[in-house]
């Protein structure tokens, strides 16, 4: 569930035996979980998750929903913060999340295909295309990404992660 500053909470989903929980990209979860009955939680390796992801359509939908919640959370935090979250931070987080989805879907992790339009990304991150362009230019100058004929390539994940964590 999502826990709001005023104490309200909104139920996002229910998990059942065998479900994988704790989905997302950010280092800290934006939602909370609560067990309603005695529960055993086990860690799932990246390899096991990738295998489950390939064979479990509902899991892929849940991962997409979790990542979208994180985008919404980061975007909303940027809108209410005293100092707006830098567009570079938002774009870096977006690219890292897309690379994770690529990995689970069996695509090349570092390649963000050119079928994702700048307008779509700018709209998702609540920024103008000009701000998106400036953020991508900074990521390029920092050596985190480069343009290719197939799309944007993440060339230095550590640098991209450092920029994403600059919030």
Coordinates of C-alpha atoms in Angstrom, one line a residue:
X1 CA 0.0 0.0 0.0
X2 CA 1.0 3.6 -0.4
X3 CA 1.3 5.5 3.0
X4 CA 0.7 9.2 2.7
X5 CA 2.0 12.0 4.9
X6 CA -1.5 12.6 6.4
X7 CA -1.7 8.9 7.6
X8 CA -4.0 7.7 4.8
X9 CA -3.1 4.6 2.9
X10 CA -4.2 3.3 -0.5
X11 CA -4.1 -0.4 -1.2
X12 CA -2.2 -1.1 -4.4
X13 CA -2.4 -4.8 -4.6
X14 CA -2.7 -8.1 -2.7
X15 CA 0.0 -10.8 -2.8
X16 CA -0.7 -14.5 -2.5
X17 CA 1.5 -17.5 -1.7
X18 CA 4.2 -17.8 -4.4
X19 CA 3.9 -14.1 -5.5
X20 CA 7.0 -12.1 -5.8
X21 CA 6.9 -8.8 -3.9
X22 CA 9.3 -5.9 -3.5
X23 CA 9.3 -5.0 -7.2
X24 CA 10.9 -1.8 -8.4
X25 CA 14.1 0.0 -9.3
X26 CA 14.8 2.5 -6.6
X27 CA 17.1 1.8 -3.7
X28 CA 14.2 2.5 -1.3
X29 CA 10.6 1.3 -1.8
X30 CA 7.9 4.0 -2.3
X31 CA 5.2 1.6 -1.0
X32 CA 4.8 -0.5 2.1
X33 CA 3.7 -4.1 2.6
X34 CA 1.9 -5.7 5.5
X35 CA 1.2 -9.4 6.1
X36 CA -2.3 -10.3 7.0
X37 CA -1.4 -13.8 8.0
X38 CA 1.7 -15.7 9.1
X39 CA 4.1 -15.2 6.2
X40 CA 7.5 -16.5 5.1
X41 CA 9.5 -14.2 2.8
X42 CA 12.5 -15.5 0.8
X43 CA 15.0 -13.7 -1.3
X44 CA 14.8 -14.3 -5.1
X45 CA 18.0 -14.1 -7.1
X46 CA 18.1 -12.0 -10.2
X47 CA 18.5 -15.2 -12.3
X48 CA 15.4 -16.8 -10.7
X49 CA 13.5 -13.5 -11.1
X50 CA 14.4 -13.3 -14.8
X51 CA 13.2 -16.9 -15.3
X52 CA 9.9 -16.2 -13.5
X53 CA 9.5 -13.0 -15.4
X54 CA 9.8 -14.7 -18.8
X55 CA 7.1 -17.3 -17.9
X56 CA 4.7 -15.2 -15.8
X57 CA 2.7 -12.5 -17.6
X58 CA 1.1 -11.2 -14.4
X59 CA 4.5 -10.7 -12.9
X60 CA 5.6 -8.6 -15.9
X61 CA 2.5 -6.4 -15.5
X62 CA 3.2 -6.1 -11.7
X63 CA 6.8 -5.0 -12.4
X64 CA 5.7 -2.5 -14.9
X65 CA 3.1 -1.1 -12.4
X66 CA 5.7 -0.9 -9.7
X67 CA 8.2 1.0 -11.9
X68 CA 5.4 3.3 -13.0
X69 CA 4.5 4.0 -9.3
X70 CA 8.2 4.8 -8.7
X71 CA 8.2 7.2 -11.6
X72 CA 5.1 8.9 -10.3
X73 CA 6.5 9.1 -6.8
X74 CA 9.9 10.6 -7.9
X75 CA 8.0 13.0 -10.2
X76 CA 5.6 14.1 -7.5
X77 CA 8.4 14.5 -5.0
X78 CA 10.1 16.8 -7.5
X79 CA 7.0 18.9 -7.9
X80 CA 6.5 19.4 -4.1
X81 CA 10.1 19.7 -3.1
X82 CA 11.5 23.1 -2.1
X83 CA 14.2 22.7 -4.8
X84 CA 13.0 20.8 -7.8
X85 CA 14.6 17.5 -8.4
X86 CA 17.0 18.0 -11.3
X87 CA 15.8 16.7 -14.6
X88 CA 19.1 14.8 -15.0
X89 CA 18.2 12.8 -11.9
X90 CA 14.8 11.9 -13.2
X91 CA 16.1 10.9 -16.6
X92 CA 18.9 8.8 -15.1
X93 CA 16.4 7.0 -12.9
X94 CA 14.1 6.5 -15.9
X95 CA 16.9 5.0 -18.0
X96 CA 18.1 2.7 -15.2
X97 CA 14.5 1.4 -14.8
X98 CA 14.1 0.8 -18.5
X99 CA 17.4 -1.1 -18.6
X100 CA 16.2 -3.3 -15.8
X101 CA 13.0 -4.1 -17.7
X102 CA 15.1 -4.8 -20.8
X103 CA 17.1 -7.3 -18.8
X104 CA 14.0 -9.1 -17.6
X105 CA 12.5 -9.2 -21.1
X106 CA 15.6 -10.7 -22.6
X107 CA 16.6 -7.6 -24.5
X108 CA 20.0 -5.9 -24.5
X109 CA 20.0 -4.3 -21.1
X110 CA 22.1 -1.2 -22.0
X111 CA 20.2 -0.3 -25.2
X112 CA 17.2 2.0 -24.9
X113 CA 15.5 1.4 -28.2
X114 CA 14.7 4.4 -30.3
X115 CA 11.0 3.4 -30.4
X116 CA 10.5 5.3 -27.2
X117 CA 9.8 8.9 -28.2
X118 CA 11.2 12.0 -26.5
X119 CA 7.6 13.3 -26.2
X120 CA 6.6 10.1 -24.3
X121 CA 9.5 10.3 -21.9
X122 CA 9.1 14.1 -21.3
X123 CA 5.4 13.6 -20.6
X124 CA 6.1 10.7 -18.1
X125 CA 8.7 12.8 -16.3
X126 CA 6.6 16.0 -16.4
X127 CA 9.2 18.0 -18.2
X128 CA 9.6 19.8 -21.4
X129 CA 11.4 18.3 -24.4
X130 CA 14.0 21.0 -24.0
X131 CA 14.6 20.0 -20.3
X132 CA 14.8 16.3 -21.5
X133 CA 17.3 17.3 -24.1
X134 CA 19.5 19.2 -21.6
X135 CA 19.4 16.2 -19.2
X136 CA 20.4 13.8 -22.0
X137 CA 23.2 16.1 -23.0
X138 CA 24.5 16.2 -19.5
X139 CA 24.3 12.4 -19.2
X140 CA 26.2 12.2 -22.5
X141 CA 28.9 14.7 -21.3
X142 CA 29.3 12.7 -18.1
X143 CA 30.0 9.6 -20.2
X144 CA 26.9 7.7 -19.0
X145 CA 25.2 7.4 -22.3
X146 CA 25.8 7.8 -26.0
X147 CA 23.6 7.9 -29.1
X148 CA 23.7 4.9 -31.5
X149 CA 21.8 4.1 -34.7
X150 CA 19.5 1.8 -32.7
X151 CA 18.8 4.1 -29.8
X152 CA 20.4 5.4 -26.6
X153 CA 23.2 3.2 -25.1
X154 CA 24.1 3.2 -21.5
X155 CA 27.9 3.0 -21.5
X156 CA 28.7 3.6 -17.9
X157 CA 26.1 2.3 -15.5
X158 CA 28.0 3.4 -12.4
X159 CA 28.0 7.0 -13.6
X160 CA 24.4 6.8 -14.5
X161 CA 23.6 5.4 -11.0
X162 CA 25.7 8.2 -9.3
X163 CA 23.7 10.8 -11.2
X164 CA 20.4 9.1 -10.4
X165 CA 21.3 9.1 -6.7
X166 CA 22.0 12.8 -6.7
X167 CA 18.5 13.6 -5.5

